[in-house]
Structure formats: C-alpha cells, structure tokens
mmCIF file of C-alpha atoms in Angstrom:
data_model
loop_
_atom_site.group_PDB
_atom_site.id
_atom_site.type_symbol
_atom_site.label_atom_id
_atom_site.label_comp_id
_atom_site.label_asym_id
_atom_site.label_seq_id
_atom_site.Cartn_x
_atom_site.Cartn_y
_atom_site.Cartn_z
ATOM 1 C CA UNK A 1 -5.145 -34.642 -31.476
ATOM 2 C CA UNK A 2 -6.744 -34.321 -28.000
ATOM 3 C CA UNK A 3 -3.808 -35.029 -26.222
ATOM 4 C CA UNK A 4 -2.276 -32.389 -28.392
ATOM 5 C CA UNK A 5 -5.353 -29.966 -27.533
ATOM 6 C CA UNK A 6 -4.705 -30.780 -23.761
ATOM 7 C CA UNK A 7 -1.467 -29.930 -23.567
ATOM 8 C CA UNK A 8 -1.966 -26.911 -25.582
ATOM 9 C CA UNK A 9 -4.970 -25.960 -23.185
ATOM 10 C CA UNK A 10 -2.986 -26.295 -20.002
ATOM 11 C CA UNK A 11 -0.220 -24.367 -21.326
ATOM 12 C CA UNK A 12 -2.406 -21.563 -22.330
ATOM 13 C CA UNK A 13 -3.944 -21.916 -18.412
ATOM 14 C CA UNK A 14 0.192 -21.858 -16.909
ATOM 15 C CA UNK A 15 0.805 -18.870 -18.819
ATOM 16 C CA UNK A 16 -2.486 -17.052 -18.105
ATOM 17 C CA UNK A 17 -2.449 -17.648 -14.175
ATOM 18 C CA UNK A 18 1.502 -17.164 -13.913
ATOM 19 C CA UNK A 19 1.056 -13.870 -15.770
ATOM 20 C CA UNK A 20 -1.919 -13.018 -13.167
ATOM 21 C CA UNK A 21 -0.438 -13.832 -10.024
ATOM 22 C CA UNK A 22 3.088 -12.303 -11.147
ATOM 23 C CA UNK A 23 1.286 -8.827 -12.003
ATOM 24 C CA UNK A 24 -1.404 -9.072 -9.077
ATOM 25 C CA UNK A 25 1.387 -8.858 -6.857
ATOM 26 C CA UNK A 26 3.543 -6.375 -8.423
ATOM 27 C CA UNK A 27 -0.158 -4.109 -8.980
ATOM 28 C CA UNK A 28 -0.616 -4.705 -5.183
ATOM 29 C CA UNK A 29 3.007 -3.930 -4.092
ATOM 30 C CA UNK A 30 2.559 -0.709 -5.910
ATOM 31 C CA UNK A 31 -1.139 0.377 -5.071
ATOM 32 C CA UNK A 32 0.394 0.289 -1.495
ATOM 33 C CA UNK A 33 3.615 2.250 -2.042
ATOM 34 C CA UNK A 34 1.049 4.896 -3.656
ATOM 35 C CA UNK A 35 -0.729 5.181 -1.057
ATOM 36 C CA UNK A 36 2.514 5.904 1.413
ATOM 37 C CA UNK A 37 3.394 7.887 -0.423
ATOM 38 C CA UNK A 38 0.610 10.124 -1.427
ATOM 39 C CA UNK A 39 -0.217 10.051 2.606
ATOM 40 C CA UNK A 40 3.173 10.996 3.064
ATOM 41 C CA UNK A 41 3.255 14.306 0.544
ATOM 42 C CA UNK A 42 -0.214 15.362 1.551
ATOM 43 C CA UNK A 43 0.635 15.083 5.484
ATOM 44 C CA UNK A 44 3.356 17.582 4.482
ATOM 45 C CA UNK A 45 1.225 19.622 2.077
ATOM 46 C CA UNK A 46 3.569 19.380 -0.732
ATOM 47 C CA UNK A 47 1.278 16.749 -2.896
ATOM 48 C CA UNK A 48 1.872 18.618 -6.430
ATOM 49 C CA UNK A 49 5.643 19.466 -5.637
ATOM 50 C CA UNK A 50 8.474 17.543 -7.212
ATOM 51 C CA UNK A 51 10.261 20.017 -7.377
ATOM 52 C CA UNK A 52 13.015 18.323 -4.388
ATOM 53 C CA UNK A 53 12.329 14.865 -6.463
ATOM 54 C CA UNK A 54 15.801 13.790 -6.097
ATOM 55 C CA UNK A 55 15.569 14.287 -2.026
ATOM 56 C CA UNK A 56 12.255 13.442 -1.411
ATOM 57 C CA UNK A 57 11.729 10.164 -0.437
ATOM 58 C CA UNK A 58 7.940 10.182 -0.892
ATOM 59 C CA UNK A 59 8.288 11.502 -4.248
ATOM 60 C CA UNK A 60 10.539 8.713 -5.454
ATOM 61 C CA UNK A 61 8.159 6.104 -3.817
ATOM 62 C CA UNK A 62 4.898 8.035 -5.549
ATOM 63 C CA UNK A 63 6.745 7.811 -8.772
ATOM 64 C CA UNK A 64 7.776 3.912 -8.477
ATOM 65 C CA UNK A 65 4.504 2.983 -6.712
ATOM 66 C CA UNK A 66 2.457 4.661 -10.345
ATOM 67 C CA UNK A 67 4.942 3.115 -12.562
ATOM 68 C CA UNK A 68 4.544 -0.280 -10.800
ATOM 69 C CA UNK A 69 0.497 0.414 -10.266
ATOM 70 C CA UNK A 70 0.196 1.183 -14.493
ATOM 71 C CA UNK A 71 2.363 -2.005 -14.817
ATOM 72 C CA UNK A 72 0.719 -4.073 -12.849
ATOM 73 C CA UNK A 73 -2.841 -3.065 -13.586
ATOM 74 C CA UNK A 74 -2.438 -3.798 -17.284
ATOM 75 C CA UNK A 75 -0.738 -7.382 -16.621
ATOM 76 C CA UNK A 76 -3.226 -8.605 -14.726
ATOM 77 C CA UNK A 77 -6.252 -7.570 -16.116
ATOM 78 C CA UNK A 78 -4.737 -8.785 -19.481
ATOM 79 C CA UNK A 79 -4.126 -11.790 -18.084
ATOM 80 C CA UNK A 80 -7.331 -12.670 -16.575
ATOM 81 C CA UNK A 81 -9.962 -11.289 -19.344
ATOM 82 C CA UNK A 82 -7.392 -12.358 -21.844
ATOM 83 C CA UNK A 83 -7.560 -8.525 -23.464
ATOM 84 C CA UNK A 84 -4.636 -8.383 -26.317
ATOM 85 C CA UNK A 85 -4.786 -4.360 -25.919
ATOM 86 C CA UNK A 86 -3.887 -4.510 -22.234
ATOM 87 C CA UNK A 87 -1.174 -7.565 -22.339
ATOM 88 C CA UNK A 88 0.287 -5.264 -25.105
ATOM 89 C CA UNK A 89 -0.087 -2.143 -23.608
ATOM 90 C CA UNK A 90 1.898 -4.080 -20.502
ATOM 91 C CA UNK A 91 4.689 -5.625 -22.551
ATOM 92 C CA UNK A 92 4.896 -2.131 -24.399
ATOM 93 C CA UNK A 93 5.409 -0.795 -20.877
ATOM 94 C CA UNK A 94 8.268 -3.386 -19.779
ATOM 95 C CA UNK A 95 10.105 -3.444 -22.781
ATOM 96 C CA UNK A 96 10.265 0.733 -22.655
ATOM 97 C CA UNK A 97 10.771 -0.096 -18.591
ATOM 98 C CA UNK A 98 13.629 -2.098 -19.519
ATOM 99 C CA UNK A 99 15.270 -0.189 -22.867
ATOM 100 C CA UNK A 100 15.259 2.886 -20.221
ATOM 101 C CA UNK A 101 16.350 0.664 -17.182
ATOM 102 C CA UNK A 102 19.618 0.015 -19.523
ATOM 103 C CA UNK A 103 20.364 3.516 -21.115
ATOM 104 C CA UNK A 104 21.110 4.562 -17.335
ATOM 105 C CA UNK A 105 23.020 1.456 -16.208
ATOM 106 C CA UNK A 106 25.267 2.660 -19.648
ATOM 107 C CA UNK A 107 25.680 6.232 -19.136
ATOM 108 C CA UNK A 108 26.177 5.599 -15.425
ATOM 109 C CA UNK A 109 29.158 3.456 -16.556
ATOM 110 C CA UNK A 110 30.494 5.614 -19.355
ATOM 111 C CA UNK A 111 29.859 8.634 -17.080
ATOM 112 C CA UNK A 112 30.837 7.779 -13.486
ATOM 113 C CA UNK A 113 32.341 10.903 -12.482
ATOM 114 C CA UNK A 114 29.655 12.982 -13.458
ATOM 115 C CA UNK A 115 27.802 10.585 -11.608
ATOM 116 C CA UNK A 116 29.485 11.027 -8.378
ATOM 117 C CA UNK A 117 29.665 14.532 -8.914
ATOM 118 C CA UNK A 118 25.524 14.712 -9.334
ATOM 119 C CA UNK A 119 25.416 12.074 -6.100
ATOM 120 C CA UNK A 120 27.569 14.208 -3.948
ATOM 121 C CA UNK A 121 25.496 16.951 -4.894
ATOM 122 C CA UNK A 122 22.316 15.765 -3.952
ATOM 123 C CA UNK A 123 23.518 13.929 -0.588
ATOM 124 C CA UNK A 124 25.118 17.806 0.008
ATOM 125 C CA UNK A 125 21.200 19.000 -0.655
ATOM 126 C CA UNK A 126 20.171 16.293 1.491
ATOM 127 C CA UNK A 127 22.374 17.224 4.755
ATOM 128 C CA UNK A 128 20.715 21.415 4.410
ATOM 129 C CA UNK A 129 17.471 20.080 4.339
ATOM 130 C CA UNK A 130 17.924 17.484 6.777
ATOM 131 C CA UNK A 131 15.643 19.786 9.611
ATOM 132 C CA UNK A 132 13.000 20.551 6.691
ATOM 133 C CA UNK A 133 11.717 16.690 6.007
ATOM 134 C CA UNK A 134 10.927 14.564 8.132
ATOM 135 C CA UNK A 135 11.079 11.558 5.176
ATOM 136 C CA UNK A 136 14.528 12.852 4.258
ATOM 137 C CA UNK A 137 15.735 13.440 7.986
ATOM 138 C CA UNK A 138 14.664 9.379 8.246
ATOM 139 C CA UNK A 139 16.352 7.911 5.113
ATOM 140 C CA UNK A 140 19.693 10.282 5.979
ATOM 141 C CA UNK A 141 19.555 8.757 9.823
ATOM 142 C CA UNK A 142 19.091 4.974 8.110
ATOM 143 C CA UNK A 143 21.855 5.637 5.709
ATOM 144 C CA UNK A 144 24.462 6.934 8.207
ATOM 145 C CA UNK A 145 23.391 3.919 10.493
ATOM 146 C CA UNK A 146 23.574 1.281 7.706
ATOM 147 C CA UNK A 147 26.781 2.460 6.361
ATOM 148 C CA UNK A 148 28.432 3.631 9.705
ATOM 149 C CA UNK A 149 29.460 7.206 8.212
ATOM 150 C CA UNK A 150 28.824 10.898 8.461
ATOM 151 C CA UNK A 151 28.303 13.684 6.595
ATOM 152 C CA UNK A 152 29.062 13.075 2.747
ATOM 153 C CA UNK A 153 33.049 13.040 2.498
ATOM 154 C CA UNK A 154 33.381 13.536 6.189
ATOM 155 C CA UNK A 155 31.723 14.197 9.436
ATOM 156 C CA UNK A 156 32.475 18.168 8.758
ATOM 157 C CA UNK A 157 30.372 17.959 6.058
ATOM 158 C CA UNK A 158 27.647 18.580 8.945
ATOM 159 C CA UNK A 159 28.869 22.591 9.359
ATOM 160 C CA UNK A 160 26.444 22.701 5.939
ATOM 161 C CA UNK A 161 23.492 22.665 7.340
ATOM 162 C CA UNK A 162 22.027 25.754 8.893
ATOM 163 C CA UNK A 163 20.869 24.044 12.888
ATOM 164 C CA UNK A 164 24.961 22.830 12.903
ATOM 165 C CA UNK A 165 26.799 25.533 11.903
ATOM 166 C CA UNK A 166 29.492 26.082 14.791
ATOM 167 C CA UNK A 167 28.474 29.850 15.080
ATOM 168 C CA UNK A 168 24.637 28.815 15.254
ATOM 169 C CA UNK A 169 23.853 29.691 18.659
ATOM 170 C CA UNK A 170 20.929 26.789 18.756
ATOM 171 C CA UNK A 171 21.488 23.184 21.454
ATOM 172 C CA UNK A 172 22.885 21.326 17.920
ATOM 173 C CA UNK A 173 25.532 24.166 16.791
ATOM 174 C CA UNK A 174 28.516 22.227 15.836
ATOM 175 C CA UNK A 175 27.439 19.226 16.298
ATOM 176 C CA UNK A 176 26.370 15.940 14.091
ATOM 177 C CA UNK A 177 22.966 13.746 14.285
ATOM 178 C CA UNK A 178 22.679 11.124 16.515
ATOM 179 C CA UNK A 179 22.930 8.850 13.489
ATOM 180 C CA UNK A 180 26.288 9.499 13.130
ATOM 181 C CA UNK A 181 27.424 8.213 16.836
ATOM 182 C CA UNK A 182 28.635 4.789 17.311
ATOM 183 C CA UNK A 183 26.109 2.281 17.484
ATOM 184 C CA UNK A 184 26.125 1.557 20.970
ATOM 185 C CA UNK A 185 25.946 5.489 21.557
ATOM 186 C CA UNK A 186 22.881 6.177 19.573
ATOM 187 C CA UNK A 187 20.483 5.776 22.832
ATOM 188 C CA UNK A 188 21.731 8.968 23.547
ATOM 189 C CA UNK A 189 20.169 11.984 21.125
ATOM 190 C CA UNK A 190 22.719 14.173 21.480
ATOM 191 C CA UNK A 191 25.544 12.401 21.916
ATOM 192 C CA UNK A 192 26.938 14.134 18.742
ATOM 193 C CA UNK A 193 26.168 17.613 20.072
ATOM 194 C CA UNK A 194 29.210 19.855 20.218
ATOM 195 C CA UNK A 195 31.277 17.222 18.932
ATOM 196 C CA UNK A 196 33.087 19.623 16.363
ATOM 197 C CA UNK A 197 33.641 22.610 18.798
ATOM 198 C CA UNK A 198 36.441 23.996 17.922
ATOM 199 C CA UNK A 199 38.189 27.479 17.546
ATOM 200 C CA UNK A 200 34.599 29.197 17.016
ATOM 201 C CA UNK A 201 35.840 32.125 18.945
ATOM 202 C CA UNK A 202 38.359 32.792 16.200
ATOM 203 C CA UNK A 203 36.284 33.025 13.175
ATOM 204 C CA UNK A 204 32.075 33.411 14.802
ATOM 205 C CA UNK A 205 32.739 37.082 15.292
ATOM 206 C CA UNK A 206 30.106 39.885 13.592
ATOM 207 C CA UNK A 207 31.935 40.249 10.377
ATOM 208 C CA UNK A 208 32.751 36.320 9.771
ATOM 209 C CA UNK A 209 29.596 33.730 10.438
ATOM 210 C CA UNK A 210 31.254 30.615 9.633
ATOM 211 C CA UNK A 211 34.072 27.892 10.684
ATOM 212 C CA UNK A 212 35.609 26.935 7.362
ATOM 213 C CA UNK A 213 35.658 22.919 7.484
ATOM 214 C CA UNK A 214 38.948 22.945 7.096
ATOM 215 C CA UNK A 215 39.764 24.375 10.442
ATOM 216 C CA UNK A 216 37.136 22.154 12.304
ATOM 217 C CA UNK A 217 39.645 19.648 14.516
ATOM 218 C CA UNK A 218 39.406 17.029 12.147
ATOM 219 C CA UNK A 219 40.099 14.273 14.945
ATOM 220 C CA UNK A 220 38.000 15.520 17.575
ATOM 221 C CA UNK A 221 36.437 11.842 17.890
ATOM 222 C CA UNK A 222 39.455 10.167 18.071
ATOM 223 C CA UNK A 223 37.350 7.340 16.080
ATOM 224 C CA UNK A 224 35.764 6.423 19.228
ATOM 225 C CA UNK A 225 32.289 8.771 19.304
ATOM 226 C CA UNK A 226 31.490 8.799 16.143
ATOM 227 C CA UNK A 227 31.970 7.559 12.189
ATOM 228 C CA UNK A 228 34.200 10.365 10.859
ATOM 229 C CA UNK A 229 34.331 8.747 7.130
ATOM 230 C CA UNK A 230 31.555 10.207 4.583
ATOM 231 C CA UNK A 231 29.008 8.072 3.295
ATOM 232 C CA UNK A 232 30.064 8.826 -0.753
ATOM 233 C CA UNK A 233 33.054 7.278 0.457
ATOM 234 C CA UNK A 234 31.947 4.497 2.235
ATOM 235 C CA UNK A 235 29.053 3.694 -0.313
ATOM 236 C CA UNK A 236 31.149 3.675 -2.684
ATOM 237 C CA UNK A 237 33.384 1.183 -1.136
ATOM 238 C CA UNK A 238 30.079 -0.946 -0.721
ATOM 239 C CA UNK A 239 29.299 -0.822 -4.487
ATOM 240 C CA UNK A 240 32.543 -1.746 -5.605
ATOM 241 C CA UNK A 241 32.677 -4.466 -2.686
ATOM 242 C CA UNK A 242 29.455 -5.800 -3.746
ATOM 243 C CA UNK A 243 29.898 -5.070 -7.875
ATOM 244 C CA UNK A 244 28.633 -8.973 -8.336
ATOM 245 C CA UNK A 245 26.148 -9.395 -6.385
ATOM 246 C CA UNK A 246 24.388 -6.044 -7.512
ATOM 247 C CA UNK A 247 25.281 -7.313 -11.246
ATOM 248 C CA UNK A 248 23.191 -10.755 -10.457
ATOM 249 C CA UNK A 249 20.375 -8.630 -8.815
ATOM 250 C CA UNK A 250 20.379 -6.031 -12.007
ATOM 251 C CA UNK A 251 20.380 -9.575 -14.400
ATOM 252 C CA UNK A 252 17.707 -11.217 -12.164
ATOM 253 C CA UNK A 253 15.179 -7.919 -12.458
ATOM 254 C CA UNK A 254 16.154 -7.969 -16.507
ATOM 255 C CA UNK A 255 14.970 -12.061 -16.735
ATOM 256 C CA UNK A 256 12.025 -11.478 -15.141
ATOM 257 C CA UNK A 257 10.842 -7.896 -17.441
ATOM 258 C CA UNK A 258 12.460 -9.999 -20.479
ATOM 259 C CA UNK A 259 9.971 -13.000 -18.848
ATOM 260 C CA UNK A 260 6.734 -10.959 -18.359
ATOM 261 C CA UNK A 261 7.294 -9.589 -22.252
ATOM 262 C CA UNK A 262 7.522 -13.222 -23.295
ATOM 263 C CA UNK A 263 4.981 -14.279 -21.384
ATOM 264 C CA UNK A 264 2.495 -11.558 -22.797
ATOM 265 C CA UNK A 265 3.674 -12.471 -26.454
ATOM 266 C CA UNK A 266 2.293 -16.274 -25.728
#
C-alpha cells in the first residue's frame, strides 16, 4: 500500500509541475506578445480600433497574446494551487480553442476558393495601405523577401496603391518597394523606383488618372531586377509544397491542446 501511495503521489507531483511549467511558459509567451502589441497600437493611437483586424499586425498579435495570456493564466495557477475551477476553466478554454481551431481547418478545405478569394482580398487591402502602417509596411516587406514575389498576382499589382500609381507625380510613382528587388539589390531603397514606367504619357492626361495594369510592360525586369510573380501565387505554391509538413505541425499543436485537456482531467 505505500508503494502504491508513492507512486500515486509522484504521479500526482509529474502532472502538477508538467501542467505548471507547460502553462507558465505559454502565460509568459503571451503576457509579452500583449505587451508588443498594445505598445504597438497605442504608439499609433489606434488602441480601441480593430476595425483593419485582418491587416493589422498588432491587432492579430493583441488578440493571440490575450487568448494565450487567459490560457495560460488559468493553467498555471490551476496547476500550482491545485484550484479545480481554474484547471476547468483552462481545459474548457482548450477544448473550445481546439473545436474552433478545427471548424476553420474544415471550411478552409471545403471552401478554398472563397478562401483565396477573401486572401487576395486582404493582401490587395494590404498593398493600399502599405504607406499608412508602419507594422503592415514591415510584415508586407518580410513577406515579399521570404517568398521572393511582388505585388499579389504580379508585380503590377503595385499601380494599387496611391504613392505608386504611374501618374502619381511623387519619387515612388510607378515603381515597387525595395522588398520586391532581388536580394542582392535590396541595399539599394529605390532600386524598384520607376521600374514600371511605361506609356504614362498615353493614358496620365487630365481626363484619365490611371495606367490600367494591363498596359504596364509586363517584362520591364526582364527577371533580372526584380520578382515579377505575386505572392498568392507563390504562397500558394509553398503551401501545397509543404502540405505535410504543415499537416504534422497542425497534428503536433492538436496533441499537445488534446494533452493539456488530459492533463487537467488527472
């Protein structure tokens, strides 16, 4: 019987310390991207707006760092005073984390069109705002660099956004960021400046403001300036490239919820 006690006691320890360092470390992670974030929005004044959610960089972070801070705060503190309210208040919290982390893999399946139609929408949102936020204007620069693209289907893409606009008179009319230049180009700032003039004579007069994209010289680069492809596309190619490896990460995330739940329940 005490060896039986023992072993029951030092289970009951495993589980309460795993479950506290797990959840200290997820509460932590999140505390700090709260903080980054809230810093973030308030240096820009727009604390209370979430209005641009799906573009906003800090807003996404403030939204993950809370969900991981409420998370987090409840599994350790559960953990450590051994509070049955708080571990089920977390496992309540995972499981609906989980159940909701699934509904969108599902419809994102079932619905992948209207997925990529909602995706090329926002990125599209993304490039006219690019000058407005300085979070946004970072995360579009990373993506271009990481995926070695421009604009959303193509580098044209660019002649959306107000500062670019061939018949904008501004330094960066008809041009592209520097994000989208080659890599070994991108010491240069403006090496995508005037990149896509082009016929602006013909259409920037007083009665027409605009260059359709379609008559922008579509090989003005000659692939050796800059990445012509869009990011959707090249994204896209990524995902389907990588389908197993983001399937593993997706099944390792779900283990570890479906292991905290557990793990609460003992």
């Amino acid at each position: 019987n005490n060896l039986r006690m023992g072993s029951t006691w030092a289970s009951r320890t495993f589980i309460k310390y795993s479950l506290f360092a797990f959840n200290i470390v997820f509460w932590l992670l999140g505390t700090v991207l709260l903080v980054i974030a809230i810093w973030s929005k308030t240096e820009k004044g727009n604390l209370m707006d979430f209005n641009s959610m799906a573009i906003d960089p800090a807003t996404i972070l403030l939204i993950v760092g809370a969900i991981m801070f409420w998370i987090g705060f409840f599994g350790w503190v559960g953990a450590l005073r051994e509070n049955v309210t708080f571990l089920q208040v977390f496992a309540t919290s995972l499981v609906i984390l989980f159940l909701g982390e699934a509904a969108v893999g599902i419809l994102a399946f079932v619905m992948k069109e209207k997925v990529r139609e909602v995706v090329e929408e926002h990125m599209f949102d993304a490039i006219k705002a690019y000058r407005d936020d300085s979070d946004l204007r970072d995360a579009v620069n990373v993506a271009q660099r990481t995926f070695k693209c421009c604009g959303v289907r193509n580098f044209t893409d660019w002649q959306e956004n107000v500062y670019f606009k061939c018949c904008n008179e501004g330094i960066e009319s008809c041009g592209v960021p520097y994000s989208c230049c080659k890599m070994d180009l991108q010491v240069n700032l403006f090496c995508g400046v005037k990149i896509m003039d082009y016929k602006t004579e013909e259409y920037c007069t007083d009665t027409n403001k605009y260059v359709p994209m379609n008559h922008l010289n579509p090989e003005v680069s000659q692939g050796e300036q800059i990445y012509e492809t869009g990011c959707l596309v090249t994204m896209e190619k990524w995902f389907n490239t990588n389908l197993y490896y983001i399937g593993g990460a997706a099944l390792g995330v779900a283990i570890i919820q479906i292991g905290g739940v557990w793990l609460a329940q003992s």
